[in-house]
Amino acid sequence: MATTLLLPLLVCVVLAALSVALVKADDPYRFYTWTVTSGTLSPLGVPQEVILINGQFPGPRLDVVTNDNIILNVINKLDQPFLLTWNGIKQRKNSWQDGVLGTNCPIPPNSNYTYKFQTKDQIGSFFYFPSTLMHRAAGGYGGINIYQRPRIPIPYPIQDGDFTLLIGDWFKTNHKILRQTLDSGKSLPFPDGVLINGQGHTTFSGDQGKTYMFRISNVGLSTSFNFRIQGHTMKLVEVEGSHTIQNIYDSLDVHVGQSVSVLVTLNQPPKDYYIVASTRFTKNVLTATAILHYTNSHSPASGPLPAGPTYEIHWSMKQARTFRWNLTANAARPNPQGSFHYGKINTTRTIVLANSAPLINGKLRYAVNGISYVNSDTPLKLADYFNIPGIFSVNSIQSVPSGGASSVATSVMQVNLHEYIEVVFQNNEKTMQSWHLDGYDFWVVGYGSGQWAAEKRRTYNLADSLTRHTAQVYPQSWTAILVSLDNQGMWNMRSAIWERQYLGQQFYLKVWNAVHSLANEYDMPSNILVCGKAVGHHP
C-alpha cells in the first residue's frame, strides 16, 4: 500500500517557496527534464506495460503559480512517437505548444522536444496526458496544480494541505493491442477496473480538525465516475479554473477529462474512512477505494462503502446545474469573475455539433456532423503556417448536421478572432459524451434532454454559469456553451472519450485573423519539429 502523507502546512510552504521566485521576476521560469520510458507494473494485480515519466506512474506533478513560464524538455525513450498535451492549459497565443497531432509533430523515439508555455491568467486543478496513439491507456499522465499569486486573494481560507487524485478506468490489455482493436473497426471492451493515482489501493493522511483540498481529475478513457468520502461532506470551490458557489455535496459526478477541487474538513472521530470512486451509467459498476487516514487514528476503516447515487441521468444533470460561478470572487486576475457579463453579449453564430457512430468502409468510426476526422502526416498548424496545400480544407465540416452519408476528412472549421459563438453539442446516441476544447474555457449555459431547438435558449443560465474546458453531454440530450474566441490559433475540439477521439470524433477550430500581429499570436518557435510535407521548411 502506498501512503501519501501531507504535513499540515505543506501548501503554505509550497506557496512561500514559489513566492520567493516572484520576488526575482514578475513571471518566473521553471525548468524540467522528463524522460519517458516504458516499464512493467501491476496496477490491477497483473503485470503489464505502463508509460513512466522519470520512472514514475503517474508522472511528476507540476506545482506552479499563475503566469509561470514552463520550460519542459521531454526525452522520448519509447519505441513509438510521443506527445504530451496539457489538459485545460489555455496556451494563450501559443497553439504551437498544445501537444496534439494537429499542432505538433510527435517526438520520434530517442529524440526530444522542449515545450515552452505559460500558465497565463490561470489557477486551479488540471492534468497532462499523452495525445498520441493509445498511449493514454498506458499512463503517462500527471497532475497540474496552478496556485494563485500571493497578492491575489482566494474566496476561502488557505487549506492545510493538498491531495491530488487522478482517477480513471483502466485496462489490463496492452495499449498496442487496444489500438489494434480500434484499427480493426471494433469498439474497446469494458474496462477492467478503476485506479486512483495509478493504484488499486492508496492512503491519504491528514490531521483531525484540519481542512484539505482534494483535487480530483477523471483521467480515464471512457467512463464517468462518482466520488465520495465516507462520513464526510465536500465543499466545491473550484472547477477547471473557475471559483464556484461553495455548495456542499455528499458525492460528485466527474466525467471524462474533467477536474474539480473540493475542501474536506477532517471533523469526524479519529479513525480511517473509505474514499470511493465508482463508475456511472454502466451496467457493471467498477469501484476503486482508497483510505482517508486521520493521523491520530488507531482504527481501520469499517462498515459498508458509502453508497453512490441510485438515480442516473436526471440526478446527474440536476447536480450539474448546481455548479455555478462565484461572481464576486476573482480567479487568477484581481477583477471579479462576474465583471464579464457573458449572458448579455450577442452571439455571432451558432454551431451545432452532432456526434455519431457510423460504419465507413465496413469499419466502426465516430463522426461530427457526418465527418470522421483522420490525422495528416503534416500537422495542420505547420501546413497553415507554410501554406502547404492539400492537407486540410476549411469546407470539409459544416456548422450544423447535414444528415447525409458519413465520410472521412481532415476537418477544420474556420472562425474569426473575437467572435462570440454559441455551440450546441447534440447527442442522439444512448451513451455519455464528453467534449473538450483546447485553448479555451467556456460557459456551460444549458443542459437538456431530447433535441435542441432555438426555444431552448429560454432555459439557459445567463447569469452565473461557470466556465470550464470539458463539458458532458448526457445520452439522447444536448449541452450548450458560449465561447469568446479571444485566442488565435489552431485548436482541437474533441471527444475526451479516447476511443471516440481516436476513431474520428474531433476536428480543429481555426481561430483566424488576417492581420499578423504578435499581440494576437506568437511566432513559430525556433525549435519546432517538422514532419510530413513540412520537412524542408524552416521557421
Coordinates of C-alpha atoms in Angstrom, one line a residue:
M1 CA 0.0 0.0 0.0
A2 CA 1.3 3.4 -0.9
T3 CA 0.8 6.2 1.6
T4 CA 0.6 9.9 0.9
L5 CA 1.4 11.9 4.0
L6 CA 0.7 15.7 3.9
L7 CA 2.2 17.9 6.6
P8 CA -0.3 20.4 7.9
L9 CA 1.3 23.5 6.4
L10 CA 2.5 21.9 3.1
V11 CA 0.6 24.2 0.8
C12 CA 1.8 27.3 2.8
V13 CA 5.4 26.1 2.4
V14 CA 4.9 25.5 -1.3
L15 CA 3.4 28.9 -1.8
A16 CA 6.1 30.6 0.2
A17 CA 8.8 28.9 -1.8
L18 CA 7.1 29.8 -5.1
S19 CA 6.7 33.4 -3.8
V20 CA 10.5 33.7 -3.5
A21 CA 10.7 33.3 -7.2
L22 CA 8.1 36.0 -7.7
V23 CA 10.4 38.5 -5.9
K24 CA 13.1 37.9 -8.6
A25 CA 10.8 38.3 -11.6
D26 CA 7.2 39.0 -12.4
D27 CA 6.9 35.8 -14.4
P28 CA 9.5 33.3 -13.2
Y29 CA 10.8 30.4 -15.3
R30 CA 10.6 26.8 -14.2
F31 CA 12.8 24.2 -15.9
Y32 CA 12.1 20.5 -16.1
T33 CA 13.5 17.5 -17.9
W34 CA 11.2 14.5 -18.3
T35 CA 12.4 11.1 -19.7
V36 CA 9.6 9.0 -21.0
T37 CA 10.1 5.2 -20.8
S38 CA 8.1 2.0 -20.6
G39 CA 8.2 -0.3 -17.5
T40 CA 6.3 -3.2 -16.0
L41 CA 3.9 -2.6 -13.1
S42 CA 0.7 -4.4 -11.9
P43 CA -1.9 -1.6 -11.2
L44 CA -4.7 -4.2 -11.2
G45 CA -2.6 -7.2 -10.0
V46 CA -1.5 -8.3 -13.4
P47 CA 1.9 -7.3 -14.8
Q48 CA 1.6 -5.0 -17.8
E49 CA 3.5 -2.4 -19.7
V50 CA 3.0 1.2 -18.5
I51 CA 4.4 4.5 -19.5
L52 CA 6.6 6.1 -16.9
I53 CA 7.9 9.7 -16.7
N54 CA 11.1 10.0 -14.8
G55 CA 10.4 6.4 -13.6
Q56 CA 7.0 7.5 -12.1
F57 CA 3.4 6.3 -12.7
P58 CA 1.5 8.6 -12.6
G59 CA 4.1 11.1 -13.8
P60 CA 5.6 14.1 -11.8
R61 CA 3.1 16.7 -10.6
L62 CA 3.6 20.2 -11.8
D63 CA 3.0 22.6 -8.9
V64 CA 3.2 26.1 -10.4
V65 CA 1.9 29.7 -10.0
T66 CA -0.2 31.8 -12.3
N67 CA 1.8 33.2 -15.1
D68 CA 4.8 31.0 -14.6
N69 CA 6.8 30.2 -17.7
I70 CA 7.3 26.4 -18.1
I71 CA 10.4 25.1 -20.0
L72 CA 9.9 21.4 -20.1
N73 CA 12.3 19.1 -22.1
V74 CA 10.6 15.7 -23.0
I75 CA 13.0 12.9 -23.9
N76 CA 11.2 10.1 -25.7
K77 CA 12.7 6.6 -24.9
L78 CA 9.6 4.7 -26.1
D79 CA 9.6 2.7 -29.4
Q80 CA 6.9 4.9 -30.8
P81 CA 6.5 8.7 -31.5
F82 CA 5.1 10.5 -28.4
L83 CA 3.4 13.8 -27.4
L84 CA 2.1 15.3 -24.2
T85 CA -0.9 17.7 -24.1
W86 CA -1.8 19.9 -21.2
N87 CA -5.5 19.4 -20.5
G88 CA -7.1 22.8 -19.7
I89 CA -3.9 24.9 -20.1
K90 CA -5.1 27.7 -22.5
Q91 CA -1.7 28.2 -24.2
R92 CA -2.5 31.9 -24.8
K93 CA -1.5 33.0 -28.3
N94 CA 0.6 29.8 -28.4
S95 CA -1.2 26.8 -30.0
W96 CA 2.4 25.8 -31.1
Q97 CA 2.8 24.2 -27.7
D98 CA -0.6 22.4 -27.4
G99 CA 0.9 18.9 -27.9
V100 CA -1.7 17.4 -30.2
L101 CA -1.1 16.0 -33.7
G102 CA -2.9 18.9 -35.4
T103 CA -0.3 21.4 -34.0
N104 CA 2.8 19.4 -33.3
C105 CA 4.9 16.7 -34.9
P106 CA 5.3 13.8 -32.5
I107 CA 8.6 13.4 -30.8
P108 CA 10.5 10.5 -32.5
P109 CA 11.9 7.6 -30.4
N110 CA 15.3 8.5 -28.9
S111 CA 14.7 12.2 -29.5
N112 CA 13.4 15.2 -27.6
Y113 CA 11.3 18.3 -27.7
T114 CA 11.3 21.2 -25.3
Y115 CA 7.8 22.7 -24.6
K116 CA 7.8 26.4 -23.7
F117 CA 4.5 27.7 -22.4
Q118 CA 3.0 30.0 -19.8
T119 CA 0.2 29.4 -17.2
K120 CA -1.2 32.8 -18.3
D121 CA -4.0 34.1 -16.1
Q122 CA -5.0 30.6 -14.8
I123 CA -5.4 29.0 -11.4
G124 CA -6.9 25.6 -10.5
S125 CA -6.5 21.9 -11.0
F126 CA -5.6 20.4 -14.3
F127 CA -3.7 17.4 -15.8
Y128 CA -1.5 16.4 -18.7
F129 CA -1.6 13.1 -20.7
P130 CA -0.2 11.6 -23.9
S131 CA -2.1 12.6 -27.0
T132 CA -0.5 10.1 -29.4
L133 CA -2.0 6.7 -30.5
M134 CA -3.4 4.8 -27.4
H135 CA -0.6 5.8 -25.1
R136 CA -3.2 7.3 -22.7
A137 CA -4.3 3.7 -21.9
A138 CA -0.8 3.0 -20.6
G139 CA -0.3 6.0 -18.3
G140 CA 2.0 8.9 -18.9
Y141 CA -0.4 11.3 -17.2
G142 CA 0.0 13.6 -14.2
G143 CA -1.4 16.5 -12.3
I144 CA -1.0 20.2 -12.8
N145 CA -1.8 22.4 -9.9
I146 CA -1.7 26.2 -10.5
Y147 CA -1.7 28.3 -7.3
Q148 CA -2.7 31.9 -7.1
R149 CA -0.1 34.7 -6.9
P150 CA 0.4 35.9 -3.3
R151 CA -1.2 39.3 -4.0
I152 CA -4.4 37.7 -5.4
P153 CA -6.9 36.6 -2.7
I154 CA -8.9 33.4 -2.9
P155 CA -12.5 33.1 -1.6
Y156 CA -11.7 30.5 1.1
P157 CA -9.1 30.1 3.8
I158 CA -5.8 28.6 2.6
Q159 CA -6.1 24.9 3.1
D160 CA -3.9 22.9 5.4
G161 CA -2.8 20.6 2.7
D162 CA -3.4 19.3 -0.8
F163 CA -4.2 15.9 -2.2
T164 CA -4.2 15.3 -6.0
L165 CA -6.4 12.4 -7.1
L166 CA -6.0 11.2 -10.7
I167 CA -8.9 8.7 -11.1
G168 CA -9.8 6.8 -14.2
D169 CA -10.8 3.5 -15.7
W170 CA -8.1 1.1 -16.7
F171 CA -7.5 -1.8 -19.0
K172 CA -5.2 -4.8 -18.3
T173 CA -4.7 -5.1 -22.1
N174 CA -1.6 -3.6 -23.6
H175 CA -2.2 -0.2 -25.3
K176 CA -0.8 -1.6 -28.6
I177 CA -3.4 -4.3 -28.6
L178 CA -6.2 -1.8 -27.7
R179 CA -5.1 0.2 -30.7
Q180 CA -5.2 -2.8 -33.0
T181 CA -8.7 -3.5 -31.8
L182 CA -9.8 0.0 -32.8
D183 CA -7.9 -0.2 -36.1
S184 CA -9.8 -3.4 -37.0
G185 CA -13.1 -1.5 -36.7
K186 CA -14.2 -2.8 -33.3
S187 CA -15.0 -1.0 -30.1
L188 CA -13.0 -1.4 -27.0
P189 CA -14.2 -3.9 -24.3
F190 CA -15.4 -2.7 -21.0
P191 CA -12.6 -1.5 -18.7
D192 CA -11.1 -4.0 -16.1
G193 CA -11.1 -1.6 -13.2
V194 CA -10.6 1.9 -11.8
L195 CA -7.3 3.3 -10.5
I196 CA -6.7 6.1 -8.0
N197 CA -3.2 7.6 -8.6
G198 CA -2.3 4.6 -10.7
Q199 CA -3.1 2.1 -7.9
G200 CA -5.9 -0.1 -6.7
H201 CA -5.3 1.0 -3.1
T202 CA -3.7 4.1 -1.6
T203 CA -3.9 6.2 1.6
F204 CA -4.2 9.9 2.2
S205 CA -3.3 11.1 5.7
G206 CA -4.3 14.3 7.5
D207 CA -4.7 15.8 11.0
Q208 CA -8.1 15.8 12.8
G209 CA -9.7 19.3 12.7
K210 CA -7.8 20.5 9.6
T211 CA -9.1 21.2 6.1
Y212 CA -7.6 19.7 3.0
M213 CA -8.2 20.3 -0.7
F214 CA -8.9 17.3 -2.8
R215 CA -8.0 18.0 -6.5
I216 CA -9.9 15.3 -8.4
S217 CA -9.5 14.6 -12.1
N218 CA -11.0 12.0 -14.4
V219 CA -8.0 10.8 -16.4
G220 CA -9.8 7.7 -17.7
L221 CA -10.5 6.6 -21.2
S222 CA -14.3 6.1 -21.3
T223 CA -16.3 6.3 -18.1
S224 CA -17.7 8.9 -15.7
F225 CA -17.3 8.2 -12.0
N226 CA -19.0 9.3 -8.8
F227 CA -16.7 10.4 -5.9
R228 CA -17.4 10.3 -2.2
I229 CA -15.8 10.1 1.2
Q230 CA -17.3 8.0 4.0
G231 CA -18.7 10.2 6.8
H232 CA -17.5 13.5 5.2
T233 CA -19.1 16.2 3.0
M234 CA -17.3 18.1 0.3
K235 CA -17.3 21.8 -0.3
L236 CA -16.9 22.5 -4.1
V237 CA -14.6 25.6 -4.5
E238 CA -13.1 25.3 -8.0
V239 CA -13.9 23.7 -11.3
E240 CA -11.2 23.9 -14.1
G241 CA -10.1 27.4 -13.1
S242 CA -13.5 28.8 -12.1
H243 CA -14.2 29.7 -8.4
T244 CA -17.6 28.3 -7.7
I245 CA -20.5 29.0 -5.4
Q246 CA -19.4 26.9 -2.4
N247 CA -22.2 24.3 -2.3
I248 CA -21.9 21.2 -0.1
Y249 CA -22.1 17.7 -1.6
D250 CA -22.1 14.1 -0.3
S251 CA -20.9 12.9 -3.7
L252 CA -19.9 14.3 -7.1
D253 CA -20.1 13.1 -10.6
V254 CA -16.9 13.7 -12.6
H255 CA -16.9 13.0 -16.3
V256 CA -14.0 12.0 -18.6
G257 CA -11.5 14.8 -18.9
Q258 CA -12.9 17.0 -16.1
S259 CA -11.4 18.3 -12.9
V260 CA -12.9 19.6 -9.7
S261 CA -11.5 20.8 -6.4
V262 CA -13.2 20.3 -3.0
L263 CA -12.4 21.2 0.6
V264 CA -12.9 18.5 3.1
T265 CA -12.6 19.1 6.9
L266 CA -11.5 16.2 9.0
N267 CA -14.2 16.7 11.6
Q268 CA -15.1 13.2 12.5
P269 CA -14.0 10.8 15.2
P270 CA -10.3 9.7 14.7
K271 CA -10.3 6.6 12.6
D272 CA -9.9 5.6 8.9
Y273 CA -12.6 6.3 6.3
Y274 CA -13.2 4.9 2.8
I275 CA -12.7 7.1 -0.2
V276 CA -14.7 5.7 -3.1
A277 CA -14.8 6.2 -6.9
S278 CA -17.3 4.1 -8.8
T279 CA -18.3 4.2 -12.5
R280 CA -21.5 5.9 -13.6
F281 CA -24.0 5.0 -16.3
T282 CA -22.5 1.5 -16.7
K283 CA -24.3 -1.8 -16.5
N284 CA -21.4 -3.3 -14.5
V285 CA -20.2 -0.9 -11.8
L286 CA -16.5 -0.8 -11.2
T287 CA -15.3 0.6 -7.9
A288 CA -11.9 1.8 -6.6
T289 CA -11.3 2.6 -2.9
A290 CA -8.7 4.5 -1.0
I291 CA -8.3 5.4 2.7
L292 CA -8.6 8.7 4.4
H293 CA -6.4 8.2 7.5
Y294 CA -6.6 10.5 10.5
T295 CA -3.0 10.8 11.8
N296 CA -4.3 10.1 15.4
S297 CA -6.3 7.1 14.2
H298 CA -5.8 3.6 15.6
S299 CA -8.9 2.1 13.9
P300 CA -9.2 0.8 10.4
A301 CA -12.0 1.8 8.0
S302 CA -15.1 -0.2 8.7
G303 CA -18.7 -0.6 7.7
P304 CA -20.1 -0.7 4.2
L305 CA -18.7 1.5 1.5
P306 CA -20.7 4.8 1.2
A307 CA -23.4 4.3 -1.4
G308 CA -23.4 6.3 -4.6
P309 CA -26.5 7.9 -6.2
T310 CA -29.2 5.4 -7.1
Y311 CA -30.6 7.7 -9.9
E312 CA -28.8 8.1 -13.2
I313 CA -29.2 10.8 -15.8
H314 CA -31.8 13.1 -14.2
W315 CA -29.9 13.1 -10.9
S316 CA -26.5 13.9 -12.6
M317 CA -27.9 16.6 -14.8
K318 CA -29.7 18.2 -11.9
Q319 CA -26.4 18.2 -9.9
A320 CA -24.5 19.7 -12.9
R321 CA -26.9 22.7 -12.9
T322 CA -25.9 23.5 -9.3
F323 CA -22.3 24.1 -10.3
R324 CA -22.3 27.9 -10.5
W325 CA -19.8 30.8 -10.8
N326 CA -18.9 32.8 -7.8
L327 CA -19.5 36.2 -9.3
T328 CA -17.7 38.3 -6.6
A329 CA -14.6 36.2 -6.4
N330 CA -11.6 36.8 -8.6
A331 CA -9.8 33.9 -10.3
A332 CA -6.2 34.4 -11.5
R333 CA -6.7 38.1 -12.0
P334 CA -7.8 40.8 -9.5
N335 CA -11.1 41.6 -11.2
P336 CA -14.2 39.7 -10.1
Q337 CA -15.2 36.8 -12.3
G338 CA -18.7 38.3 -12.6
S339 CA -17.3 41.5 -14.2
F340 CA -17.6 39.8 -17.6
H341 CA -21.3 39.7 -18.3
Y342 CA -21.2 36.8 -20.7
G343 CA -25.0 36.5 -20.8
K344 CA -25.5 40.0 -22.2
I345 CA -23.3 39.6 -25.3
N346 CA -24.9 38.8 -28.6
T347 CA -23.6 35.7 -30.3
T348 CA -22.2 36.0 -33.8
R349 CA -23.1 32.4 -34.9
T350 CA -24.5 29.1 -33.7
I351 CA -22.6 25.9 -34.3
V352 CA -24.5 22.6 -33.7
L353 CA -22.2 19.5 -33.4
A354 CA -23.9 16.1 -33.6
N355 CA -21.8 13.0 -32.7
S356 CA -22.5 9.7 -34.4
A357 CA -21.0 6.2 -34.8
P358 CA -21.2 5.3 -38.5
L359 CA -19.7 2.4 -40.3
I360 CA -17.3 3.7 -43.0
N361 CA -15.9 1.1 -45.4
G362 CA -17.2 -1.6 -43.2
K363 CA -15.4 -0.4 -40.0
L364 CA -16.6 1.5 -36.9
R365 CA -15.8 5.2 -36.9
Y366 CA -17.0 8.1 -34.9
A367 CA -18.0 11.4 -36.6
V368 CA -19.0 15.0 -36.0
N369 CA -21.7 16.3 -38.3
G370 CA -21.1 13.3 -40.5
I371 CA -17.3 13.8 -40.8
S372 CA -14.9 11.4 -39.2
Y373 CA -11.5 13.1 -38.7
V374 CA -8.3 11.5 -39.9
N375 CA -4.9 12.8 -38.9
S376 CA -2.5 14.1 -41.5
D377 CA 1.2 13.3 -41.5
T378 CA 1.7 17.1 -41.5
P379 CA 0.3 19.0 -38.5
L380 CA -2.4 21.4 -39.6
K381 CA -0.6 24.3 -37.8
L382 CA 2.5 23.8 -39.9
A383 CA 0.5 23.4 -43.1
D384 CA -1.3 26.6 -42.4
Y385 CA 1.9 28.5 -41.5
F386 CA 3.9 27.3 -44.5
N387 CA 0.9 27.5 -46.9
I388 CA 1.2 23.8 -47.8
P389 CA -1.8 22.9 -49.9
G390 CA -3.8 19.7 -49.7
I391 CA -3.5 19.0 -46.0
F392 CA -6.9 20.2 -44.8
S393 CA -9.9 22.1 -46.0
V394 CA -12.0 24.6 -44.0
N395 CA -15.0 23.5 -46.0
S396 CA -14.8 19.8 -45.0
I397 CA -17.1 20.1 -42.0
Q398 CA -20.4 22.0 -41.7
S399 CA -21.5 24.0 -38.7
V400 CA -24.8 22.1 -38.5
P401 CA -25.6 18.5 -39.1
S402 CA -26.4 17.7 -42.7
G403 CA -28.0 14.3 -42.4
G404 CA -26.0 12.9 -45.3
A405 CA -23.7 9.9 -45.6
S406 CA -20.7 9.9 -43.3
S407 CA -17.2 10.3 -44.7
V408 CA -13.6 10.8 -43.6
A409 CA -11.7 14.1 -43.8
T410 CA -9.0 16.2 -42.1
S411 CA -11.6 18.6 -40.9
V412 CA -11.1 22.2 -39.9
M413 CA -13.8 24.8 -39.2
Q414 CA -12.6 28.4 -39.6
V415 CA -13.9 31.2 -37.3
N416 CA -12.8 34.7 -36.7
L417 CA -10.8 36.0 -33.8
H418 CA -13.0 37.9 -31.3
E419 CA -16.2 36.2 -32.4
Y420 CA -18.6 35.2 -29.6
I421 CA -20.2 31.9 -30.5
E422 CA -22.8 29.5 -29.3
V423 CA -22.0 25.8 -29.6
V424 CA -24.6 23.1 -29.1
F425 CA -23.4 19.5 -28.6
Q426 CA -26.3 17.3 -29.7
N427 CA -26.0 13.7 -28.6
N428 CA -28.5 11.4 -30.3
E429 CA -26.7 8.3 -29.1
K430 CA -27.5 6.3 -25.9
T431 CA -24.1 6.8 -24.4
M432 CA -22.5 9.5 -22.4
Q433 CA -20.4 12.1 -24.3
S434 CA -17.6 14.4 -23.0
W435 CA -16.4 17.3 -25.2
H436 CA -13.2 19.2 -24.8
L437 CA -11.9 22.4 -26.5
D438 CA -8.2 23.2 -26.3
G439 CA -7.1 26.8 -25.9
Y440 CA -10.2 27.9 -24.1
D441 CA -12.7 27.6 -21.4
F442 CA -16.3 28.3 -22.0
W443 CA -19.6 29.0 -20.2
V444 CA -21.8 25.9 -19.9
V445 CA -25.2 27.6 -20.1
G446 CA -27.6 24.7 -20.6
Y447 CA -28.4 21.0 -20.4
G448 CA -31.5 19.4 -21.7
S449 CA -32.9 16.1 -22.9
G450 CA -34.0 15.3 -26.5
Q451 CA -33.4 17.6 -29.4
W452 CA -32.1 21.1 -29.0
A453 CA -34.1 23.9 -30.6
A454 CA -33.9 27.7 -30.6
E455 CA -36.6 28.0 -27.9
K456 CA -34.3 26.0 -25.5
R457 CA -32.4 29.2 -25.1
R458 CA -35.1 30.3 -22.6
T459 CA -33.7 27.7 -20.2
Y460 CA -30.1 28.9 -20.4
N461 CA -28.4 30.2 -17.3
L462 CA -27.1 33.6 -18.5
A463 CA -26.2 34.9 -15.0
D464 CA -23.7 32.6 -13.2
S465 CA -22.8 29.6 -15.3
L466 CA -19.3 28.6 -14.6
T467 CA -16.5 28.3 -17.2
R468 CA -14.7 25.0 -17.8
H469 CA -12.8 23.3 -20.6
T470 CA -14.7 20.0 -20.8
A471 CA -18.5 19.5 -20.8
Q472 CA -20.5 16.3 -20.5
V473 CA -23.5 15.6 -22.8
Y474 CA -26.0 13.1 -21.5
P475 CA -27.5 10.3 -23.6
Q476 CA -30.1 11.5 -26.1
S477 CA -29.6 15.0 -24.8
W478 CA -27.8 18.3 -25.5
T479 CA -25.4 20.7 -23.9
A480 CA -25.0 24.4 -24.9
I481 CA -21.9 26.5 -24.3
L482 CA -20.8 30.1 -25.1
V483 CA -17.3 30.7 -26.2
S484 CA -15.4 34.1 -26.5
L485 CA -12.9 33.4 -29.3
D486 CA -10.1 35.6 -28.0
N487 CA -7.2 33.1 -28.5
Q488 CA -5.9 32.9 -32.0
G489 CA -4.5 29.5 -33.2
M490 CA -5.4 26.0 -34.4
W491 CA -7.4 24.4 -31.6
N492 CA -8.6 20.8 -31.2
M493 CA -12.3 20.2 -30.5
R494 CA -12.6 16.6 -29.5
S495 CA -14.3 13.9 -27.6
A496 CA -12.5 13.3 -24.3
I497 CA -13.5 9.7 -24.6
W498 CA -10.4 8.4 -26.2
E499 CA -11.8 5.6 -28.4
R500 CA -14.1 8.1 -30.0
Q501 CA -11.3 10.7 -30.4
Y502 CA -9.0 8.1 -32.0
L503 CA -11.7 6.9 -34.4
G504 CA -12.6 10.4 -35.6
Q505 CA -14.8 12.3 -33.2
Q506 CA -12.8 15.5 -33.4
F507 CA -11.9 18.4 -35.6
Y508 CA -9.9 21.6 -35.4
L509 CA -11.2 25.1 -34.9
K510 CA -9.0 27.6 -36.7
V511 CA -9.4 30.9 -34.9
W512 CA -8.1 33.3 -37.5
N513 CA -7.3 37.0 -38.2
A514 CA -6.0 38.3 -41.5
V515 CA -3.5 40.7 -39.8
H516 CA -0.3 39.1 -38.5
S517 CA 0.4 40.5 -35.1
L518 CA 2.4 39.3 -32.1
A519 CA -0.4 40.8 -30.0
N520 CA -2.6 38.0 -31.3
E521 CA -0.3 35.1 -31.7
Y522 CA 3.3 34.2 -31.1
D523 CA 5.7 33.3 -33.9
M524 CA 6.6 29.8 -34.6
P525 CA 9.2 28.5 -32.1
S526 CA 12.7 28.1 -33.4
N527 CA 12.9 24.6 -32.0
I528 CA 9.7 23.4 -33.7
L529 CA 9.8 19.8 -35.0
V530 CA 8.9 19.4 -38.7
C531 CA 7.5 16.3 -40.3
G532 CA 5.4 15.2 -43.3
K533 CA 5.2 17.8 -46.1
A534 CA 6.7 20.4 -43.7
V535 CA 10.1 18.8 -44.0
G536 CA 12.5 21.3 -45.7
H537 CA 10.6 24.3 -44.4
H538 CA 12.1 26.4 -41.7
P539 CA 10.7 28.9 -39.1

